[in-house]
PDB file of C-alpha atoms in Angstrom:
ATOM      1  CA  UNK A1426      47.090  73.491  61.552  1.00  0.00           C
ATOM      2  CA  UNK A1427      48.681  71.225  59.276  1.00  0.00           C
ATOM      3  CA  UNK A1428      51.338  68.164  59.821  1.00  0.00           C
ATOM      4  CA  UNK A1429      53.919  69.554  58.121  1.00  0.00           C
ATOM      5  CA  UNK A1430      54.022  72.843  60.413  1.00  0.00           C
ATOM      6  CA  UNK A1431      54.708  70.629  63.851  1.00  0.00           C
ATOM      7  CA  UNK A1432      55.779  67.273  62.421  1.00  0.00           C
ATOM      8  CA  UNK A1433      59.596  65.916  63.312  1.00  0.00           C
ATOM      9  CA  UNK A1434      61.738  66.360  60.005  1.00  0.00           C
ATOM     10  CA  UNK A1435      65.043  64.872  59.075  1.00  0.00           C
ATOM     11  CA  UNK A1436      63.769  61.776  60.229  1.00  0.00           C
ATOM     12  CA  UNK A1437      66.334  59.066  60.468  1.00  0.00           C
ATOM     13  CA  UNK A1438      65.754  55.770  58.137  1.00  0.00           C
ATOM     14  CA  UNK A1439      66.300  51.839  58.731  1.00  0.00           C
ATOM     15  CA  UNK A1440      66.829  49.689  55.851  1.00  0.00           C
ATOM     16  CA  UNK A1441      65.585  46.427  55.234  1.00  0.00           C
ATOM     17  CA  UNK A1442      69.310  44.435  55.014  1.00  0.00           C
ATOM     18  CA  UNK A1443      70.510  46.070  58.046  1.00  0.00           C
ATOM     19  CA  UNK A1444      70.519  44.090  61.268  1.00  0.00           C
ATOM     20  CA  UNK A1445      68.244  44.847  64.118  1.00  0.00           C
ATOM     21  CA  UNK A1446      71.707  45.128  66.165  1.00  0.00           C
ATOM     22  CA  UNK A1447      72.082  47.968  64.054  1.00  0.00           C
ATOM     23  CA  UNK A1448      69.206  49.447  64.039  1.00  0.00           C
ATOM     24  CA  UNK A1449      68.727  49.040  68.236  1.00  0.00           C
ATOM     25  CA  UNK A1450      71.740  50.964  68.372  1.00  0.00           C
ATOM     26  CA  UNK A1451      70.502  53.760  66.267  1.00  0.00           C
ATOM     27  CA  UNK A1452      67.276  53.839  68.428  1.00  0.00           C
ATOM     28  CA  UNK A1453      68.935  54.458  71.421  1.00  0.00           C
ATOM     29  CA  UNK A1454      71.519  57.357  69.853  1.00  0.00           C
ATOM     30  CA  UNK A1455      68.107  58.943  68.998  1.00  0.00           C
ATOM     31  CA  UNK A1456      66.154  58.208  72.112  1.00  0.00           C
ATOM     32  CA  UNK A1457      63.345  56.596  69.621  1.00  0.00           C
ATOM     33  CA  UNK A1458      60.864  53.618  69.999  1.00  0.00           C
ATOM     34  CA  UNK A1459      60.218  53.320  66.255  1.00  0.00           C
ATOM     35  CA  UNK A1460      61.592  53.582  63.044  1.00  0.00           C
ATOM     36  CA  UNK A1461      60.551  53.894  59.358  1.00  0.00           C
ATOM     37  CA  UNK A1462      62.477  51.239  56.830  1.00  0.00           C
ATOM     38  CA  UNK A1463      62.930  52.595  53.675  1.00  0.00           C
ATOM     39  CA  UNK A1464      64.686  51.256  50.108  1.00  0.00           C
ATOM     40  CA  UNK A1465      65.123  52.606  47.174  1.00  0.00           C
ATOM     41  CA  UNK A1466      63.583  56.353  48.537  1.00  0.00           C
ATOM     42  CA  UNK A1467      60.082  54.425  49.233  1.00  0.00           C
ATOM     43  CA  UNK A1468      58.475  53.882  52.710  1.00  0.00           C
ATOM     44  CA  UNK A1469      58.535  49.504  53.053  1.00  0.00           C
ATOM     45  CA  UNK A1470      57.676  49.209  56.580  1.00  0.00           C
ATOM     46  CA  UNK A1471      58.441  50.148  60.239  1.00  0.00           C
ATOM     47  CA  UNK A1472      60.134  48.688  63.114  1.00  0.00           C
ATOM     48  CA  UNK A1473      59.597  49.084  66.867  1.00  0.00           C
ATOM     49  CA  UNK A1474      61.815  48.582  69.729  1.00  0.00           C
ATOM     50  CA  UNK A1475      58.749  46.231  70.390  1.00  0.00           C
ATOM     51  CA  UNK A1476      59.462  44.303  67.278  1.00  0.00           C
ATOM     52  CA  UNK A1477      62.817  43.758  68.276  1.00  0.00           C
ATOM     53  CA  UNK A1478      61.571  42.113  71.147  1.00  0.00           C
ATOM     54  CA  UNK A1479      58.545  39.836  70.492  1.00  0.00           C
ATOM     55  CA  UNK A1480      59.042  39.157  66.753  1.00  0.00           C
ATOM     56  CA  UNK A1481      62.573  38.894  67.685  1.00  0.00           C
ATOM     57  CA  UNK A1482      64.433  38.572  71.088  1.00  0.00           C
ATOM     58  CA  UNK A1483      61.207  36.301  72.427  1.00  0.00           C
ATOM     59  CA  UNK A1484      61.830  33.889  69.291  1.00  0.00           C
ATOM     60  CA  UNK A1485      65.347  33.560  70.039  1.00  0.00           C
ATOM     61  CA  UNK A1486      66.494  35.384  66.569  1.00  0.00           C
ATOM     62  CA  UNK A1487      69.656  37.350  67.223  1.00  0.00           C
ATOM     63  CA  UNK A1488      71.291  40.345  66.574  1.00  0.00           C
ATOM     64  CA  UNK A1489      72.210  39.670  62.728  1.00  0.00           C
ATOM     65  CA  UNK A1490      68.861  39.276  61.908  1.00  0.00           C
ATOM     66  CA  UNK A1491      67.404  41.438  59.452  1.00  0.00           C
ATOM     67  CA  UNK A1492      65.098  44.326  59.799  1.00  0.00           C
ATOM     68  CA  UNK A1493      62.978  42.726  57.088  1.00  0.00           C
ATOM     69  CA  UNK A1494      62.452  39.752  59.128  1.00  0.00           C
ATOM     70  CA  UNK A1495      61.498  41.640  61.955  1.00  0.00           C
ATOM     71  CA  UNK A1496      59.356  45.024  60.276  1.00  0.00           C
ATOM     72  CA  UNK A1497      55.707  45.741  59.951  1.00  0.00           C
ATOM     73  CA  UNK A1498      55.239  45.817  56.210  1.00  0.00           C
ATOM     74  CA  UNK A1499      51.978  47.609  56.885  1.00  0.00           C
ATOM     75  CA  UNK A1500      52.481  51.032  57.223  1.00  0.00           C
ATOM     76  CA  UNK A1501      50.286  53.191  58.142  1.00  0.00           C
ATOM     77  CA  UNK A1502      50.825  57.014  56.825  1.00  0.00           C
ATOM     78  CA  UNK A1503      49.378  60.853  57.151  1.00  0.00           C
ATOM     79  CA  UNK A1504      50.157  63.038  54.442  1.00  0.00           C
ATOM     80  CA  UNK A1505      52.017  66.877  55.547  1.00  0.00           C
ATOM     81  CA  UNK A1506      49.411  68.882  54.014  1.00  0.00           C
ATOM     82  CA  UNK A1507      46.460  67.337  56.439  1.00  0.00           C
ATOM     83  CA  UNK A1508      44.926  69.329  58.636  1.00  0.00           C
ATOM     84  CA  UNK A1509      46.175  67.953  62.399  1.00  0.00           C
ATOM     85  CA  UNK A1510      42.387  67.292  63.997  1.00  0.00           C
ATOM     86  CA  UNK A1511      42.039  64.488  61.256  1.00  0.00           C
ATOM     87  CA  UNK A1512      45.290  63.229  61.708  1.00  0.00           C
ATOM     88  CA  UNK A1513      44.815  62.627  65.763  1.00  0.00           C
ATOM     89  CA  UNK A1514      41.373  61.047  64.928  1.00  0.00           C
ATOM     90  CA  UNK A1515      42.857  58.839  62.959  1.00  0.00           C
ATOM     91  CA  UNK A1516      45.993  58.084  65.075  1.00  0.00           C
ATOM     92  CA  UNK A1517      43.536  57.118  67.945  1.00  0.00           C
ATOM     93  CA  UNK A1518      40.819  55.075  65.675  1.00  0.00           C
ATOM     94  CA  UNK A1519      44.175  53.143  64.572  1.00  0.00           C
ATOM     95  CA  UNK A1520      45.607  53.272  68.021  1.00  0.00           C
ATOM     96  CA  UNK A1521      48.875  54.267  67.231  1.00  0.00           C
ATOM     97  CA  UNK A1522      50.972  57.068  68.818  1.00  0.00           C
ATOM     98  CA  UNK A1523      53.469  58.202  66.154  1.00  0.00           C
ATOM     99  CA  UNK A1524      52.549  57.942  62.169  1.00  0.00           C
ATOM    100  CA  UNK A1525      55.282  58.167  59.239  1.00  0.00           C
ATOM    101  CA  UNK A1526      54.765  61.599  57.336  1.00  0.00           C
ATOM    102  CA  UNK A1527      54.878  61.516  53.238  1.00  0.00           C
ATOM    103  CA  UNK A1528      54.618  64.633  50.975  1.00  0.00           C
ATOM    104  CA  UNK A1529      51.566  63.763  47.817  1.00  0.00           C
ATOM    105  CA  UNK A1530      54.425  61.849  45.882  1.00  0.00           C
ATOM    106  CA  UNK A1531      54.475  59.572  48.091  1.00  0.00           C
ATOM    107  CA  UNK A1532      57.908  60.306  49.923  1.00  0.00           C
ATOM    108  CA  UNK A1533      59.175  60.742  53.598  1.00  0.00           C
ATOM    109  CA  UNK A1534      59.055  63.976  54.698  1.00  0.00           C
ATOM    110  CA  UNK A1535      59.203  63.436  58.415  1.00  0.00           C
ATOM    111  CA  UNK A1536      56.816  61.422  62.024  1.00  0.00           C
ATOM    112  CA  UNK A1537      54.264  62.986  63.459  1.00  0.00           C
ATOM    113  CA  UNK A1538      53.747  61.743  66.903  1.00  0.00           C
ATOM    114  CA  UNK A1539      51.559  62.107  69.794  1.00  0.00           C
ATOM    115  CA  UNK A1540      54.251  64.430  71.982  1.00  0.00           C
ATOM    116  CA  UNK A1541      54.441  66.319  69.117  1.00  0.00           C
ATOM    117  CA  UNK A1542      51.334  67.719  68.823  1.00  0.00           C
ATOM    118  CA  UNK A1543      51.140  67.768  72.573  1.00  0.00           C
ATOM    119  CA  UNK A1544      53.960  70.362  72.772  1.00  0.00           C
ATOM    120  CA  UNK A1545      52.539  72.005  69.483  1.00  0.00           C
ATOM    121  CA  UNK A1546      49.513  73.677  71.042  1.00  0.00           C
ATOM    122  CA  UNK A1547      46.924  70.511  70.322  1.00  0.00           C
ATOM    123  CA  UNK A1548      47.044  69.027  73.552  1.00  0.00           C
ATOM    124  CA  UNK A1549      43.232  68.586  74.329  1.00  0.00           C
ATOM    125  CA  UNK A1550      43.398  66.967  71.053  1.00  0.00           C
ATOM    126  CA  UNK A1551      46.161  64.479  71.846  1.00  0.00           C
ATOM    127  CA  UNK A1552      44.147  63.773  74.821  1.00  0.00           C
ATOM    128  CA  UNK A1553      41.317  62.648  72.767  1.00  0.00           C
ATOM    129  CA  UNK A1554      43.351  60.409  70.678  1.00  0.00           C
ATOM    130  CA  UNK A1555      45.547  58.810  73.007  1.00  0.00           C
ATOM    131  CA  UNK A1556      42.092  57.813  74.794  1.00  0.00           C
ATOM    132  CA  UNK A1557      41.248  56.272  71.983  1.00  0.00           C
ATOM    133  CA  UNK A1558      44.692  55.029  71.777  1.00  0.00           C
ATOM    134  CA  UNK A1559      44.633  53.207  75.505  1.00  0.00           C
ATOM    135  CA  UNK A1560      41.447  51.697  74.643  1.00  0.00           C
ATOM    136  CA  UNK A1561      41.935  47.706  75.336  1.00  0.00           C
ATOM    137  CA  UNK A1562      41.981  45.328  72.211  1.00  0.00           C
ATOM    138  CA  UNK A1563      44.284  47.257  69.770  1.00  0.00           C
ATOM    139  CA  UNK A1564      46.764  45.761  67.335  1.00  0.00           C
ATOM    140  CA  UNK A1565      49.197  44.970  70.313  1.00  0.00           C
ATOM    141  CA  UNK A1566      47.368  44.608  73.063  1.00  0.00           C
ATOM    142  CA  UNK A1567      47.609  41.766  75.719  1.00  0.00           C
ATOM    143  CA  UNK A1568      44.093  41.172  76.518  1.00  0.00           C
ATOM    144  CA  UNK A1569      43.543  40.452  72.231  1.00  0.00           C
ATOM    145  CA  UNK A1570      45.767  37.732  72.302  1.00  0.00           C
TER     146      UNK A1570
END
């Protein structure tokens, strides 16, 4: 199966001059954890409730700050037209749980995560890859720092 047949589409975007009040409040209208930040129709980052929190909240920045401040500019991507096995194994050698979804020019089409493909008839895989996922000493975990 590919991405684009179980992926979510219409897939809301942050931008990088809006403030993270702004963008909290669109998380929570669309009962989502993470976000892709986009400008000028390209993919520039995402931002994670998580984000918000340490890079932000924890340092005492406040509301007005900007998603820019705040946004992984590292972004990690699958493509629609990849088959979903390789996507998972990648998700879990990355240890992520959702991954931004862009068509061959480059452009969001949609997220792919985890639940998805859980409710899409590839649960044993999304076993496998949130194993991999949970393993200890990923990007953000506690026992790295």
């Amino acid at each position: 199966m590919k991405v684009g047949n179980c992926m979510t589409k219409n897939v809301q975007v942050a931008n990088p001059e809006q403030s993270i009040r702004d963008v909290a409040h669109m998380m929570g209208r669309l009962d989502a954890g993470v976000m892709p930040v986009g400008d000028n129709d390209r993919l520039v980052g995402m931002i994670t409730d998580r984000d918000i929190v340490i890079r932000g909240v924890a340092l005492g920045k406040g509301p007005d700050t900007k998603v820019r401040d705040l946004m992984s500019p590292e972004v990690r991507y699958c493509f629609e037209d990849e088959e979903i096995e390789h996507v998972l194994e990648n998700m879990g050698d990355l240890q992520v749980r959702r991954l931004p979804v862009l068509n061959r020019a480059k452009r969001l089409v949609g997220i792919i995560s985890l639940g998805d493909l859980a409710t899409n008839s590839e649960a044993t895989e999304a076993g496998e890859a949130l194993s991999g996922i949970s393993k200890p000493g990923g990007e953000h975990s506690q026992t790295a720092h």
